[in-house]
Amino acid sequence: QVQLVESGGGLVQAGGSLRLSCAVSGRRSSITAMAWYRQAPGKQRELVALAGSVGNTVYADAVKGRFTISEDNAKNMVYLQMNNLKPEDTGVYLCKASAVRFGILSEYWGQGTQVTVSS
C-alpha cells in the first residue's frame, strides 16, 4: 500500500507561481513512477507531469516550459513547481503513484488539492 497526501494549492493571479507537494508513505520501494494529474470542472482528468523511476520525465504540451516535477527521496516528497500560471490551469491537482509488486500494477491516488488561477 502507498499513501499520498497533497498540499500547496490555493488562489493565485495569472502569471504567478505555486509549488504543490505530495507526501509519499507506505511501500515506496514498489513505486515505478510518480505523476501529477489535474481535473477541471466538466473535464476529464488529464496527465500534467510524470517522473519515472529511471529519471525520465513527461509533460503535457500545455505545461511544458512552465511546470517542473521533482522528487526528494530523502524526504519522501514529490513536487510540482508551477510558474507563469494561466486561468486554464485551474483545477484539482492529484498525485498518483504507480507501483508494481509480484508483477501486478497498482495505482494510488491522493485526495487532491485545489488550484485556482484568476485572470
Coordinates of N, CA, C and O in Angstrom, one line a residue:
Q1 N 0.8 -1.2 0.0 CA 0.0 0.0 0.0 C 0.9 1.2 0.0 O 1.9 1.3 0.6
V2 N 0.4 2.2 -0.7 CA 1.1 3.5 -0.8 C 0.0 4.6 -0.4 O -1.1 4.6 -0.9
Q3 N 0.4 5.6 0.4 CA -0.5 6.6 0.8 C 0.1 8.0 0.3 O 1.3 8.2 0.3
L4 N -0.7 8.8 -0.2 CA -0.3 10.1 -0.8 C -1.2 11.2 -0.3 O -2.4 11.1 -0.2
V5 N -0.5 12.3 0.1 CA -1.2 13.5 0.6 C -0.7 14.7 0.0 O 0.5 15.0 0.1
E6 N -1.5 15.4 -0.8 CA -1.1 16.6 -1.5 C -1.4 17.9 -0.6 O -2.2 17.9 0.3
S7 N -0.6 18.9 -0.9 CA -0.8 20.2 -0.3 C -0.2 21.3 -1.2 O 0.5 20.9 -2.2
G8 N -0.5 22.5 -0.9 CA 0.2 23.6 -1.6 C -0.7 24.3 -2.6 O -0.3 25.3 -3.2
G9 N -2.0 23.9 -2.7 CA -2.9 24.5 -3.7 C -3.3 25.9 -3.1 O -3.0 26.2 -1.9
G10 N -4.0 26.6 -3.9 CA -4.5 27.9 -3.5 C -5.0 28.8 -4.6 O -5.1 28.3 -5.7
L11 N -5.2 30.0 -4.3 CA -5.7 31.0 -5.3 C -4.5 31.9 -5.6 O -3.8 32.4 -4.8
V12 N -4.3 32.0 -6.9 CA -3.2 32.8 -7.4 C -3.6 33.6 -8.7 O -4.5 33.1 -9.4
Q13 N -3.0 34.8 -8.9 CA -3.3 35.5 -10.1 C -2.5 34.9 -11.3 O -1.5 34.3 -11.1
A14 N -3.0 35.2 -12.4 CA -2.4 34.7 -13.7 C -1.0 35.3 -13.7 O -0.7 36.5 -13.3
G15 N 0.0 34.5 -14.1 CA 1.4 34.9 -14.1 C 2.1 34.5 -12.8 O 3.4 34.6 -12.8
G16 N 1.4 34.1 -11.8 CA 2.0 33.8 -10.5 C 2.5 32.3 -10.5 O 2.5 31.6 -11.5
S17 N 3.0 31.9 -9.3 CA 3.6 30.6 -9.2 C 3.0 29.9 -7.9 O 2.6 30.6 -7.0
L18 N 3.0 28.6 -8.0 CA 2.7 27.8 -6.8 C 3.6 26.5 -6.9 O 4.0 26.1 -8.0
R19 N 3.8 26.0 -5.7 CA 4.5 24.7 -5.6 C 3.6 23.7 -4.9 O 3.3 23.9 -3.7
L20 N 3.2 22.7 -5.6 CA 2.5 21.6 -4.9 C 3.4 20.6 -4.4 O 4.5 20.3 -4.9
S21 N 3.0 20.0 -3.3 CA 3.7 18.9 -2.6 C 2.9 17.7 -2.5 O 1.7 17.8 -2.3
C22 N 3.5 16.5 -2.6 CA 2.9 15.2 -2.4 C 3.7 14.4 -1.4 O 4.9 14.1 -1.8
A23 N 3.2 14.2 -0.2 CA 3.9 13.4 0.7 C 3.6 11.9 0.5 O 2.4 11.5 0.4
V24 N 4.6 11.1 0.4 CA 4.5 9.7 0.0 C 4.9 8.8 1.2 O 5.9 9.0 1.8
S25 N 4.0 7.9 1.5 CA 4.3 6.9 2.6 C 3.9 5.5 2.2 O 3.2 5.4 1.2
G26 N 4.3 4.6 3.0 CA 4.0 3.2 2.7 C 5.1 2.5 2.0 O 6.3 2.7 2.2
R27 N 4.7 1.5 1.1 CA 5.7 0.7 0.4 C 6.3 1.4 -0.8 O 6.0 1.1 -1.9
R28 N 7.2 2.3 -0.5 CA 7.8 3.2 -1.5 C 8.7 2.4 -2.5 O 8.8 2.7 -3.6
S29 N 9.2 1.3 -2.0 CA 10.2 0.5 -2.9 C 9.5 -0.1 -4.1 O 10.1 -0.4 -5.1
S30 N 8.2 -0.2 -4.1 CA 7.4 -0.8 -5.2 C 7.0 0.3 -6.2 O 6.6 -0.1 -7.3
I31 N 7.3 1.5 -6.0 CA 6.8 2.6 -6.9 C 7.7 2.7 -8.1 O 9.0 2.7 -8.0
T32 N 7.1 2.7 -9.3 CA 7.8 2.8 -10.6 C 7.7 4.1 -11.2 O 8.5 4.5 -12.1
A33 N 6.7 4.9 -10.8 CA 6.5 6.2 -11.4 C 5.6 7.1 -10.5 O 4.7 6.5 -9.8
M34 N 5.9 8.4 -10.5 CA 5.0 9.3 -9.8 C 4.5 10.3 -10.8 O 5.2 10.7 -11.7
A35 N 3.3 10.8 -10.6 CA 2.7 11.7 -11.6 C 1.8 12.7 -10.9 O 1.3 12.4 -9.8
W36 N 1.6 13.8 -11.6 CA 0.6 14.8 -11.2 C -0.5 14.8 -12.3 O -0.1 14.9 -13.5
Y37 N -1.7 14.8 -11.9 CA -2.9 14.9 -12.8 C -3.7 16.1 -12.4 O -3.5 16.6 -11.2
R38 N -4.5 16.6 -13.2 CA -5.5 17.6 -12.8 C -6.8 17.4 -13.5 O -6.9 16.7 -14.5
Q39 N -7.8 17.9 -12.8 CA -9.2 17.7 -13.3 C -9.9 19.1 -13.1 O -10.1 19.5 -12.0
A40 N -10.3 19.6 -14.2 CA -11.1 20.9 -14.2 C -12.6 20.5 -14.2 O -13.0 19.4 -14.7
P41 N -13.4 21.4 -13.7 CA -14.9 21.1 -13.7 C -15.4 20.8 -15.1 O -15.1 21.5 -16.1
G42 N -16.1 19.7 -15.2 CA -16.7 19.3 -16.5 C -15.7 18.7 -17.5 O -16.1 18.4 -18.6
K43 N -14.5 18.5 -17.1 CA -13.5 18.0 -18.0 C -12.9 16.7 -17.4 O -13.0 16.4 -16.2
Q44 N -12.3 15.9 -18.3 CA -11.7 14.6 -17.9 C -10.4 14.9 -17.2 O -9.7 15.9 -17.4
R45 N -10.0 14.0 -16.3 CA -8.7 14.1 -15.6 C -7.6 13.9 -16.7 O -7.7 13.1 -17.6
E46 N -6.6 14.8 -16.6 CA -5.5 14.7 -17.5 C -4.2 14.7 -16.9 O -4.0 15.3 -15.8
L47 N -3.2 14.0 -17.5 CA -1.9 14.0 -17.0 C -1.2 15.4 -17.2 O -1.3 16.0 -18.3
V48 N -0.6 15.8 -16.1 CA 0.2 17.1 -16.2 C 1.7 16.8 -16.3 O 2.4 17.3 -17.2
A49 N 2.2 15.9 -15.4 CA 3.6 15.6 -15.5 C 3.9 14.3 -14.8 O 3.1 13.9 -13.9
L50 N 4.9 13.6 -15.3 CA 5.2 12.3 -14.8 C 6.7 12.2 -14.6 O 7.5 12.7 -15.4
A51 N 7.1 11.5 -13.6 CA 8.6 11.2 -13.3 C 8.7 9.7 -13.2 O 8.1 9.1 -12.3
G52 N 9.5 9.1 -14.1 CA 9.7 7.7 -14.0 C 10.9 7.3 -13.1 O 11.7 8.2 -12.7
S53 N 11.0 6.0 -12.7 CA 12.0 5.6 -11.8 C 13.4 5.6 -12.4 O 14.4 5.6 -11.6
V54 N 13.5 5.8 -13.7 CA 14.8 5.9 -14.3 C 15.2 7.3 -14.6 O 16.2 7.6 -15.4
G55 N 14.5 8.3 -14.0 CA 14.8 9.7 -14.2 C 14.2 10.4 -15.4 O 14.4 11.5 -15.6
N56 N 13.4 9.6 -16.1 CA 12.7 10.3 -17.2 C 11.5 11.1 -16.8 O 10.9 10.8 -15.8
T57 N 11.2 12.1 -17.5 CA 10.0 13.0 -17.2 C 9.2 13.2 -18.5 O 9.7 13.2 -19.6
V58 N 7.9 13.4 -18.2 CA 7.0 13.6 -19.3 C 6.1 14.8 -18.9 O 5.6 14.8 -17.7
Y59 N 5.8 15.7 -19.8 CA 4.9 16.8 -19.5 C 3.9 16.9 -20.6 O 4.1 16.7 -21.8
A60 N 2.7 17.4 -20.1 CA 1.6 17.7 -21.1 C 2.1 18.9 -21.9 O 2.8 19.8 -21.4
D61 N 1.7 19.0 -23.1 CA 2.2 20.1 -24.0 C 1.8 21.4 -23.4 O 2.5 22.4 -23.5
A62 N 0.6 21.5 -22.8 CA 0.1 22.7 -22.2 C 0.9 23.3 -21.1 O 0.8 24.5 -20.8
V63 N 1.8 22.5 -20.5 CA 2.5 23.0 -19.3 C 4.0 22.9 -19.5 O 4.8 23.4 -18.7
K64 N 4.5 22.5 -20.7 CA 5.9 22.4 -21.0 C 6.5 23.8 -20.9 O 6.0 24.8 -21.4
G65 N 7.7 23.8 -20.2 CA 8.4 25.1 -20.0 C 7.9 25.9 -18.9 O 8.5 26.9 -18.5
R66 N 6.7 25.5 -18.3 CA 6.2 26.3 -17.1 C 6.2 25.4 -15.8 O 6.3 26.0 -14.8
F67 N 5.9 24.1 -16.0 CA 5.8 23.3 -14.8 C 7.1 22.4 -14.7 O 7.6 21.9 -15.8
T68 N 7.4 22.0 -13.5 CA 8.6 21.1 -13.3 C 8.2 20.1 -12.2 O 7.8 20.5 -11.1
I69 N 8.3 18.8 -12.5 CA 8.1 17.8 -11.5 C 9.5 17.4 -10.9 O 10.5 17.3 -11.7
S70 N 9.5 17.2 -9.6 CA 10.8 16.8 -9.0 C 10.5 15.9 -7.8 O 9.4 15.9 -7.3
E71 N 11.5 15.2 -7.3 CA 11.3 14.3 -6.2 C 12.5 14.5 -5.2 O 13.6 14.8 -5.6
D72 N 12.1 14.4 -3.9 CA 13.1 14.4 -2.9 C 13.0 13.1 -2.1 O 12.1 13.0 -1.2
N73 N 13.7 12.1 -2.5 CA 13.6 10.8 -1.9 C 13.9 10.7 -0.5 O 13.4 9.9 0.3
A74 N 14.8 11.6 0.0 CA 15.2 11.6 1.4 C 14.0 12.1 2.2 O 13.9 11.7 3.4
K75 N 13.2 12.9 1.7 CA 12.0 13.5 2.4 C 10.7 12.8 2.0 O 9.7 13.1 2.5
N76 N 10.8 11.8 1.1 CA 9.6 11.1 0.6 C 8.6 12.1 0.1 O 7.4 12.0 0.4
M77 N 9.1 13.0 -0.7 CA 8.2 14.1 -1.3 C 8.3 14.1 -2.8 O 9.4 13.9 -3.4
V78 N 7.2 14.5 -3.4 CA 7.2 14.8 -4.9 C 6.6 16.2 -5.0 O 5.6 16.5 -4.3
Y79 N 7.2 17.0 -5.9 CA 6.8 18.4 -6.0 C 6.3 18.7 -7.5 O 6.8 18.0 -8.4
L80 N 5.5 19.7 -7.6 CA 5.2 20.2 -8.9 C 5.3 21.7 -8.8 O 4.5 22.4 -8.1
Q81 N 6.4 22.2 -9.4 CA 6.6 23.7 -9.4 C 5.9 24.2 -10.6 O 6.1 23.8 -11.7
M82 N 5.0 25.2 -10.4 CA 4.1 25.7 -11.5 C 4.4 27.2 -11.6 O 4.2 28.0 -10.6
N83 N 4.9 27.6 -12.7 CA 5.2 29.0 -13.0 C 4.4 29.6 -14.1 O 3.8 28.8 -14.9
N84 N 4.3 30.9 -14.1 CA 3.5 31.5 -15.2 C 2.1 30.9 -15.3 O 1.7 30.5 -16.4
L85 N 1.4 30.8 -14.2 CA 0.1 30.1 -14.2 C -0.9 30.9 -15.1 O -0.9 32.1 -15.1
K86 N -1.8 30.1 -15.7 CA -2.8 30.7 -16.5 C -4.2 30.2 -16.0 O -4.3 29.2 -15.3
P87 N -5.2 31.0 -16.3 CA -6.6 30.6 -15.8 C -6.9 29.2 -16.2 O -7.6 28.5 -15.4
E88 N -6.5 28.7 -17.3 CA -6.8 27.4 -17.8 C -6.1 26.3 -17.0 O -6.4 25.1 -17.1
D89 N -5.2 26.7 -16.1 CA -4.5 25.7 -15.2 C -5.4 25.4 -14.0 O -5.0 24.5 -13.2
T90 N -6.5 26.1 -13.8 CA -7.4 25.9 -12.7 C -7.9 24.5 -12.7 O -8.3 23.9 -13.7
G91 N -7.9 23.9 -11.5 CA -8.5 22.5 -11.3 C -8.0 21.9 -10.0 O -7.2 22.5 -9.3
V92 N -8.4 20.7 -9.8 CA -8.0 19.9 -8.7 C -6.7 19.1 -9.2 O -6.8 18.4 -10.2
Y93 N -5.7 19.3 -8.4 CA -4.4 18.6 -8.8 C -4.2 17.4 -7.9 O -4.3 17.5 -6.7
L94 N -4.0 16.2 -8.5 CA -3.9 15.0 -7.8 C -2.5 14.3 -8.1 O -2.0 14.3 -9.2
C95 N -2.0 13.7 -7.0 CA -0.8 13.0 -7.1 C -1.1 11.5 -7.3 O -2.0 11.0 -6.7
K96 N -0.3 10.9 -8.1 CA -0.6 9.4 -8.4 C 0.7 8.7 -8.3 O 1.8 9.1 -8.8
A97 N 0.7 7.5 -7.7 CA 1.9 6.6 -7.7 C 1.5 5.3 -8.4 O 0.4 4.8 -8.2
S98 N 2.4 4.9 -9.3 CA 2.2 3.6 -9.9 C 3.2 2.6 -9.3 O 4.4 3.0 -9.2
A99 N 2.8 1.5 -8.9 CA 3.6 0.6 -8.2 C 3.4 -0.8 -8.7 O 2.3 -1.2 -9.1
V100 N 4.5 -1.6 -8.7 CA 4.5 -3.0 -9.2 C 5.0 -3.9 -8.1 O 6.1 -3.7 -7.5
R101 N 4.2 -4.9 -7.7 CA 4.6 -5.8 -6.7 C 4.1 -7.2 -7.1 O 2.9 -7.4 -7.5
F102 N 5.0 -8.2 -7.2 CA 4.7 -9.5 -7.7 C 4.1 -9.5 -9.1 O 3.2 -10.2 -9.4
G103 N 4.6 -8.5 -9.9 CA 4.2 -8.4 -11.3 C 2.8 -7.8 -11.5 O 2.3 -7.7 -12.6
I104 N 2.3 -7.3 -10.4 CA 0.9 -6.7 -10.5 C 1.0 -5.2 -10.3 O 1.6 -4.7 -9.4
L105 N 0.5 -4.4 -11.3 CA 0.5 -3.0 -11.3 C -0.7 -2.5 -10.5 O -1.8 -2.9 -10.6
S106 N -0.4 -1.5 -9.6 CA -1.4 -0.9 -8.8 C -1.2 0.6 -8.9 O -0.1 1.1 -9.1
E107 N -2.3 1.4 -8.8 CA -2.2 2.8 -8.8 C -2.8 3.4 -7.6 O -3.9 2.9 -7.1
Y108 N -2.2 4.4 -7.0 CA -2.6 5.0 -5.8 C -2.8 6.5 -6.0 O -2.0 7.1 -6.7
W109 N -3.9 7.1 -5.5 CA -4.2 8.5 -5.7 C -4.3 9.2 -4.3 O -4.7 8.6 -3.3
G110 N -3.9 10.5 -4.4 CA -4.1 11.3 -3.2 C -5.5 11.9 -3.3 O -6.3 11.6 -4.3
Q111 N -5.9 12.8 -2.4 CA -7.2 13.3 -2.3 C -7.3 14.6 -3.2 O -8.4 15.0 -3.5
G112 N -6.2 15.2 -3.6 CA -6.2 16.3 -4.5 C -6.1 17.6 -3.7 O -6.4 17.7 -2.5
T113 N -5.6 18.6 -4.4 CA -5.5 20.0 -3.9 C -6.0 21.0 -4.9 O -5.6 20.8 -6.1
Q114 N -6.8 21.9 -4.5 CA -7.4 22.9 -5.5 C -6.4 24.0 -5.9 O -5.8 24.6 -5.0
V115 N -6.3 24.2 -7.2 CA -5.6 25.3 -7.7 C -6.5 26.2 -8.5 O -7.2 25.7 -9.4
T116 N -6.6 27.5 -8.1 CA -7.5 28.4 -8.8 C -6.6 29.6 -9.3 O -5.9 30.2 -8.5
V117 N -6.6 29.8 -10.6 CA -5.9 30.9 -11.2 C -6.8 32.0 -11.7 O -7.7 31.7 -12.6
S118 N -6.7 33.2 -11.2 CA -7.6 34.2 -11.6 C -7.0 35.1 -12.7 O -5.8 35.3 -12.7
S119 N -7.8 35.6 -13.5 CA -7.3 36.4 -14.7 C -7.2 37.9 -14.3 O -7.6 38.3 -13.3

